[in-house]
Each structure stands twice: as structure tokens, then as C-alpha cells.
Amino acid sequence: MLRGGSFKHLLAVAGIFGTLSFGTACAPAPPALCNPGSDASAIFNAANSARASYGLPPLSQSPQLVSLAQQWSNWMAATGQLANGDFPTGYNAAGQNVLTGPANVSASTIVNTWMASPEHRANILSSSFSLSGVALSYANCRVWVTEDFAG
């Protein structure tokens, strides 16, 4: 969908392994018994590996997008709702992938789940995007993941 004539939004939402949820500010650490399975850098690297396997250049990490993604993951974890959030402004194109699952879900499972969805795969493989920010938040032994894209 085009907004403002040139701002392209690619939306994608995935819920895996059960109920859906939403979050806010700093990423709460998972309780020790939840055994987190991934971190933001592992997800970022796995998404770039997927891009490389299709002959695409890697995305660069954007502090602005990481901050926006963190705010959204925190909101999802706090509210228990999975949905797309606000997109960064000032870019020609922007998109977002979100996901929730058990706290121990791995980066490869997260990215493989997104790659199995046409809408999520389109975001990861879009040549319109050159920047990304990934963030996670935890609540009730679940992880809430946001990857924001821009170009």
C-alpha cells in the first residue's frame, strides 16, 4: 500500500506456538526458567543469511529501527497482543515482521517461520530495504519479536 505517494508499507504478522501478545520500553529479561532461545543479533544475522542465499546484499543495522522495534516488542509483550505497529518515517519504503512464540524459540526457527510466509518473506527479501532493526521482549515465558525494515 502506498501512503503519501511514496511510502511503501509491507505488513506481515506471524504467531507461532500458541496465544498472541503485545509489549513497551526496555526489553524485560526472561525469567531464568524460560531459557531464552535467541537474541536480536542472531535473528538479524539469520535474516541476512536468508537474503544472501537469494543473492541479495545484507541489511545494515539501524539504531533508529532497533529502538522502534524494541518499543513495539515491549508493547506487544505488555498487552499480550500480536499486531503490526508504527513504521518509521522519512524513508521511501518501510515494513515490519512480528512474531510471538515460546521464550526458547531459536533465531533460525523465527526466520524460517517468516520465510515460510509470503508476506514475511517479501519483507526479508525486498530490494527496497537496506536497513533493519530487530528487538525482542519477554513476558510469561514467551518472546515477542519485531523486525523493522526501511530503505
Coordinates of N, CA and C in Angstrom, one line a residue:
M1 N 0.8 -1.2 0.0 CA 0.0 0.0 0.0 C 0.9 1.2 0.0
L2 N 0.5 2.2 -0.7 CA 1.3 3.5 -0.8 C 0.6 4.5 0.1
R3 N 1.4 5.2 0.9 CA 0.9 6.3 1.8 C 1.7 7.5 1.4
G4 N 1.1 8.6 1.2 CA 1.8 9.8 0.9 C 2.5 9.8 -0.4
G5 N 2.0 8.8 -1.3 CA 2.5 8.8 -2.6 C 3.8 7.9 -2.8
S6 N 4.7 7.9 -1.8 CA 5.9 7.2 -2.0 C 6.3 6.3 -0.8
F7 N 5.5 6.3 0.2 CA 5.9 5.5 1.4 C 5.3 4.1 1.3
K8 N 6.1 3.1 1.0 CA 5.5 1.8 0.8 C 5.5 1.0 2.1
H9 N 4.4 0.4 2.4 CA 4.3 -0.4 3.6 C 4.1 -1.8 3.2
L10 N 4.9 -2.7 3.7 CA 4.7 -4.1 3.6 C 4.5 -4.7 5.0
L11 N 3.3 -5.2 5.2 CA 2.9 -5.7 6.5 C 3.0 -7.2 6.6
A12 N 3.4 -7.7 7.7 CA 3.4 -9.1 7.9 C 3.4 -9.4 9.4
V13 N 2.5 -10.4 9.8 CA 2.4 -10.8 11.2 C 2.4 -12.3 11.3
A14 N 3.1 -12.9 12.2 CA 3.1 -14.3 12.4 C 3.0 -14.6 13.9
G15 N 2.1 -15.5 14.2 CA 2.1 -16.1 15.6 C 2.4 -17.5 15.5
I16 N 3.3 -18.0 16.3 CA 3.6 -19.4 16.4 C 3.5 -19.9 17.8
F17 N 3.2 -21.2 17.9 CA 3.3 -21.9 19.1 C 2.3 -21.4 20.1
G18 N 1.1 -21.0 19.8 CA 0.1 -20.6 20.8 C -0.4 -19.2 20.8
T19 N -0.8 -18.7 21.9 CA -1.5 -17.5 22.0 C -0.7 -16.3 21.6
L20 N -1.3 -15.2 21.3 CA -0.7 -14.0 20.8 C -0.6 -12.9 21.9
S21 N 0.3 -12.0 21.9 CA 0.5 -10.9 22.9 C 1.2 -9.7 22.4
F22 N 1.2 -8.5 23.2 CA 1.9 -7.2 22.9 C 2.8 -6.6 24.0
G23 N 3.8 -5.5 23.9 CA 4.7 -5.0 24.9 C 5.1 -3.5 24.8
T24 N 6.1 -2.9 25.7 CA 6.6 -1.5 25.8 C 8.1 -1.3 26.0
A25 N 8.7 -0.3 26.5 CA 10.0 0.3 26.7 C 11.2 -0.8 26.6
C26 N 12.0 -0.8 27.7 CA 13.2 -1.7 27.7 C 12.7 -3.1 27.7
A27 N 13.6 -4.0 27.1 CA 13.2 -5.4 27.0 C 13.4 -6.1 28.3
P28 N 12.3 -6.6 28.9 CA 12.5 -7.3 30.2 C 13.2 -8.6 29.9
A29 N 14.1 -9.0 30.8 CA 14.8 -10.2 30.6 C 13.8 -11.4 30.9
P30 N 14.0 -12.5 30.2 CA 13.2 -13.6 30.5 C 13.5 -14.2 31.9
P31 N 12.5 -14.8 32.6 CA 12.8 -15.4 33.8 C 13.7 -16.6 33.6
A32 N 14.6 -16.9 34.5 CA 15.6 -17.9 34.3 C 15.0 -19.2 33.9
L33 N 13.9 -19.6 34.3 CA 13.3 -20.9 33.9 C 12.8 -20.9 32.5
C34 N 12.7 -19.8 31.8 CA 12.2 -19.8 30.5 C 13.3 -20.1 29.4
N35 N 14.6 -20.0 29.8 CA 15.6 -20.4 28.8 C 15.5 -19.7 27.5
P36 N 15.8 -18.5 27.3 CA 15.7 -17.8 26.0 C 16.4 -18.6 24.9
G37 N 15.8 -18.7 23.8 CA 16.4 -19.4 22.7 C 17.2 -18.6 21.7
S38 N 17.0 -17.3 21.8 CA 17.7 -16.4 20.7 C 17.9 -15.0 21.3
D39 N 18.6 -14.2 20.5 CA 18.8 -12.8 20.8 C 18.6 -12.0 19.5
A40 N 18.5 -10.7 19.6 CA 18.2 -9.9 18.4 C 19.3 -10.0 17.3
S41 N 20.6 -10.1 17.7 CA 21.7 -10.2 16.7 C 21.6 -11.5 16.0
A42 N 21.2 -12.6 16.6 CA 21.1 -13.9 16.0 C 20.0 -13.8 14.9
I43 N 18.9 -13.2 15.2 CA 17.8 -13.1 14.3 C 18.2 -12.2 13.1
F44 N 18.8 -11.0 13.4 CA 19.3 -10.1 12.4 C 20.3 -10.9 11.4
N45 N 21.2 -11.7 12.0 CA 22.1 -12.4 11.2 C 21.5 -13.5 10.3
A46 N 20.5 -14.2 10.9 CA 19.7 -15.2 10.2 C 18.9 -14.6 9.0
A47 N 18.3 -13.5 9.2 CA 17.6 -12.8 8.1 C 18.6 -12.4 7.0
N48 N 19.8 -11.9 7.4 CA 20.8 -11.6 6.4 C 21.3 -12.8 5.7
S49 N 21.4 -13.9 6.4 CA 21.8 -15.2 5.7 C 20.7 -15.6 4.7
A50 N 19.5 -15.4 5.0 CA 18.4 -15.7 4.1 C 18.5 -14.8 2.8
R51 N 18.8 -13.6 3.0 CA 19.0 -12.6 1.9 C 20.1 -13.1 1.0
A52 N 21.2 -13.5 1.7 CA 22.4 -13.9 0.9 C 22.1 -15.1 0.1
S53 N 21.3 -16.0 0.6 CA 21.0 -17.2 -0.2 C 20.2 -16.9 -1.4
Y54 N 19.6 -15.7 -1.5 CA 18.9 -15.3 -2.7 C 19.7 -14.2 -3.5
G55 N 21.0 -14.1 -3.1 CA 21.9 -13.2 -3.9 C 21.7 -11.7 -3.6
L56 N 21.0 -11.4 -2.4 CA 20.8 -10.0 -2.0 C 21.8 -9.5 -1.1
P57 N 22.1 -8.2 -1.1 CA 23.1 -7.7 -0.1 C 22.5 -7.7 1.3
P58 N 23.4 -7.7 2.3 CA 22.9 -7.7 3.7 C 22.3 -6.3 4.0
L59 N 21.3 -6.4 5.0 CA 20.8 -5.2 5.5 C 21.7 -4.6 6.6
S60 N 21.8 -3.3 6.7 CA 22.6 -2.7 7.8 C 21.7 -2.5 9.0
Q61 N 22.3 -2.6 10.2 CA 21.5 -2.4 11.4 C 21.4 -0.9 11.6
S62 N 20.1 -0.5 11.9 CA 19.8 0.9 12.1 C 19.4 1.1 13.6
P63 N 20.2 1.9 14.4 CA 19.8 2.2 15.7 C 18.4 2.7 15.9
Q64 N 17.9 3.6 14.9 CA 16.6 4.1 15.0 C 15.5 3.0 14.8
L65 N 15.8 2.0 13.9 CA 14.9 0.9 13.7 C 14.9 -0.1 14.9
V66 N 16.1 -0.3 15.5 CA 16.2 -1.1 16.7 C 15.4 -0.5 17.8
S67 N 15.5 0.8 18.0 CA 14.7 1.5 19.1 C 13.2 1.3 18.8
L68 N 12.8 1.6 17.6 CA 11.4 1.5 17.2 C 10.9 0.0 17.4
A69 N 11.7 -0.9 17.0 CA 11.3 -2.4 17.2 C 11.3 -2.7 18.6
Q70 N 12.2 -2.2 19.5 CA 12.1 -2.5 20.9 C 10.9 -2.0 21.5
Q71 N 10.5 -0.8 21.2 CA 9.3 -0.2 21.8 C 8.1 -1.0 21.4
W72 N 8.1 -1.5 20.1 CA 6.9 -2.3 19.7 C 6.9 -3.7 20.3
S73 N 8.0 -4.4 20.4 CA 8.1 -5.7 21.1 C 7.7 -5.6 22.5
N74 N 8.1 -4.5 23.2 CA 7.7 -4.3 24.6 C 6.2 -4.1 24.7
W75 N 5.6 -3.3 23.8 CA 4.2 -3.1 23.8 C 3.4 -4.4 23.6
M76 N 3.9 -5.2 22.7 CA 3.2 -6.5 22.4 C 3.3 -7.4 23.7
A77 N 4.5 -7.5 24.3 CA 4.6 -8.3 25.5 C 3.8 -7.8 26.6
A78 N 3.7 -6.5 26.8 CA 2.9 -6.0 27.9 C 1.4 -6.1 27.7
T79 N 0.9 -6.1 26.5 CA -0.5 -6.2 26.2 C -1.0 -7.6 25.8
G80 N -0.1 -8.5 25.5 CA -0.4 -9.8 25.1 C -1.1 -9.9 23.7
Q81 N -0.8 -8.9 22.8 CA -1.4 -8.8 21.5 C -0.3 -8.8 20.4
L82 N -0.6 -9.5 19.4 CA 0.4 -9.5 18.2 C -0.2 -8.7 17.1
A83 N 0.5 -7.7 16.7 CA 0.0 -6.8 15.6 C 1.1 -6.0 15.1
N84 N 1.0 -5.4 13.9 CA 2.0 -4.5 13.4 C 1.8 -3.2 14.0
G85 N 2.9 -2.5 14.2 CA 3.0 -1.2 14.8 C 3.3 -0.1 13.8
D86 N 3.7 1.0 14.4 CA 4.0 2.2 13.5 C 5.3 1.9 12.7
F87 N 5.4 2.6 11.6 CA 6.5 2.4 10.7 C 7.4 3.7 10.8
P88 N 8.7 3.6 10.6 CA 9.5 4.8 10.6 C 9.1 5.7 9.5
T89 N 9.3 7.0 9.8 CA 9.0 8.0 8.7 C 10.3 8.5 8.1
G90 N 10.2 9.1 7.0 CA 11.4 9.7 6.3 C 12.1 8.7 5.4
Y91 N 11.5 7.5 5.1 CA 12.1 6.6 4.2 C 11.2 6.4 3.0
N92 N 11.7 5.9 1.9 CA 10.9 5.6 0.7 C 10.1 4.3 0.9
A93 N 10.6 3.4 1.7 CA 9.9 2.1 1.9 C 10.1 1.7 3.4
A94 N 9.1 1.0 3.9 CA 9.2 0.5 5.3 C 8.3 -0.7 5.4
G95 N 8.7 -1.6 6.3 CA 7.9 -2.8 6.5 C 8.2 -3.4 7.9
Q96 N 7.5 -4.4 8.3 CA 7.7 -4.9 9.7 C 7.2 -6.4 9.7
N97 N 8.0 -7.2 10.4 CA 7.6 -8.6 10.7 C 7.6 -8.7 12.2
V98 N 6.5 -9.3 12.7 CA 6.4 -9.6 14.1 C 6.1 -11.0 14.3
L99 N 6.4 -11.5 15.5 CA 6.2 -12.9 15.8 C 6.2 -13.1 17.4
T100 N 5.4 -14.1 17.8 CA 5.5 -14.5 19.2 C 5.6 -16.0 19.3
G101 N 6.3 -16.5 20.3 CA 6.5 -17.9 20.5 C 7.0 -18.2 21.8
P102 N 7.3 -19.4 22.1 CA 7.9 -19.7 23.4 C 9.3 -19.0 23.6
A103 N 9.6 -18.7 24.8 CA 10.9 -18.0 25.0 C 12.1 -18.7 24.4
N104 N 12.0 -20.0 24.3 CA 13.2 -20.7 23.9 C 13.3 -20.9 22.3
V105 N 12.4 -20.3 21.6 CA 12.4 -20.4 20.1 C 13.7 -19.9 19.6
S106 N 14.3 -20.6 18.6 CA 15.6 -20.2 18.1 C 15.5 -19.1 17.0
A107 N 16.6 -18.5 16.7 CA 16.6 -17.5 15.6 C 16.3 -18.1 14.3
S108 N 16.8 -19.3 14.1 CA 16.6 -20.0 12.8 C 15.1 -20.4 12.7
T109 N 14.5 -20.8 13.7 CA 13.0 -21.1 13.7 C 12.2 -19.8 13.4
I110 N 12.6 -18.7 14.0 CA 11.9 -17.4 13.8 C 12.0 -17.0 12.3
V111 N 13.2 -17.0 11.8 CA 13.4 -16.6 10.4 C 12.8 -17.6 9.4
N112 N 12.9 -18.9 9.7 CA 12.3 -19.9 8.9 C 10.8 -19.8 8.8
T113 N 10.2 -19.4 10.0 CA 8.7 -19.2 10.0 C 8.4 -18.0 9.2
W114 N 9.1 -16.9 9.2 CA 8.9 -15.8 8.4 C 9.1 -16.1 6.9
M115 N 10.1 -16.9 6.6 CA 10.4 -17.2 5.2 C 9.3 -18.1 4.6
A116 N 8.6 -18.9 5.5 CA 7.5 -19.7 5.0 C 6.2 -19.0 4.7
S117 N 6.2 -17.7 5.1 CA 5.0 -16.8 4.8 C 5.3 -15.9 3.7
P118 N 4.5 -15.8 2.6 CA 4.8 -15.0 1.5 C 5.0 -13.5 1.9
E119 N 4.2 -13.0 2.8 CA 4.3 -11.6 3.2 C 5.6 -11.3 4.0
H120 N 5.9 -12.2 4.9 CA 7.1 -12.0 5.7 C 8.4 -12.2 4.8
R121 N 8.4 -13.2 4.0 CA 9.5 -13.4 3.1 C 9.7 -12.2 2.2
A122 N 8.6 -11.6 1.7 CA 8.7 -10.4 0.9 C 9.4 -9.3 1.6
N123 N 9.2 -9.1 2.9 CA 9.9 -8.1 3.7 C 11.4 -8.4 3.8
I124 N 11.7 -9.7 4.1 CA 13.1 -10.1 4.3 C 13.9 -9.9 3.0
L125 N 13.2 -10.3 1.9 CA 13.9 -10.3 0.6 C 13.7 -9.1 -0.3
S126 N 13.1 -8.0 0.3 CA 12.8 -6.8 -0.5 C 14.1 -6.1 -0.9
S127 N 14.3 -5.8 -2.1 CA 15.4 -5.0 -2.5 C 15.2 -3.5 -2.2
S128 N 14.0 -3.2 -1.8 CA 13.7 -1.8 -1.4 C 14.2 -1.4 -0.1
F129 N 14.6 -2.5 0.7 CA 15.1 -2.2 2.1 C 16.6 -2.4 2.1
S130 N 17.2 -1.5 2.9 CA 18.7 -1.5 3.1 C 19.0 -1.5 4.6
L131 N 18.0 -1.2 5.4 CA 18.2 -1.1 6.9 C 17.2 -2.0 7.6
S132 N 17.6 -2.4 8.8 CA 16.8 -3.3 9.6 C 17.1 -3.0 11.1
G133 N 16.1 -3.3 11.9 CA 16.3 -3.3 13.4 C 15.4 -4.4 14.0
V134 N 16.1 -5.2 14.8 CA 15.4 -6.3 15.4 C 15.4 -6.1 17.0
A135 N 14.3 -6.5 17.6 CA 14.3 -6.4 19.1 C 13.3 -7.5 19.6
L136 N 13.6 -7.9 20.8 CA 12.8 -8.9 21.5 C 12.3 -8.4 22.9
S137 N 11.2 -8.9 23.3 CA 10.8 -8.7 24.7 C 10.1 -10.0 25.2
Y138 N 10.2 -10.2 26.5 CA 9.7 -11.4 27.1 C 8.6 -11.1 28.1
A139 N 7.6 -12.0 28.1 CA 6.5 -12.0 29.1 C 5.9 -13.4 29.2
N140 N 5.8 -13.9 30.4 CA 5.1 -15.2 30.7 C 5.8 -16.3 29.9
C141 N 7.1 -16.3 29.9 CA 7.9 -17.3 29.1 C 7.6 -17.3 27.6
R142 N 7.2 -16.2 27.1 CA 7.1 -16.0 25.7 C 8.0 -14.9 25.2
V143 N 8.4 -15.0 23.9 CA 9.2 -14.0 23.3 C 8.3 -13.2 22.3
W144 N 8.5 -11.9 22.2 CA 7.8 -11.1 21.3 C 8.9 -10.4 20.4
V145 N 8.8 -10.7 19.1 CA 9.9 -10.3 18.2 C 9.3 -9.3 17.2
T146 N 10.1 -8.2 17.0 CA 9.8 -7.3 15.9 C 11.1 -7.1 15.1
E147 N 10.9 -7.1 13.7 CA 12.0 -6.7 12.8 C 11.4 -5.6 11.9
D148 N 11.9 -4.4 12.1 CA 11.5 -3.3 11.2 C 12.5 -3.2 10.1
F149 N 12.0 -2.8 8.9 CA 12.8 -2.6 7.7 C 12.5 -1.2 7.1
A150 N 13.5 -0.7 6.5 CA 13.4 0.6 5.8 C 14.4 0.7 4.7
G151 N 14.1 1.6 3.8 CA 15.0 1.8 2.7 C 14.7 3.2 2.0

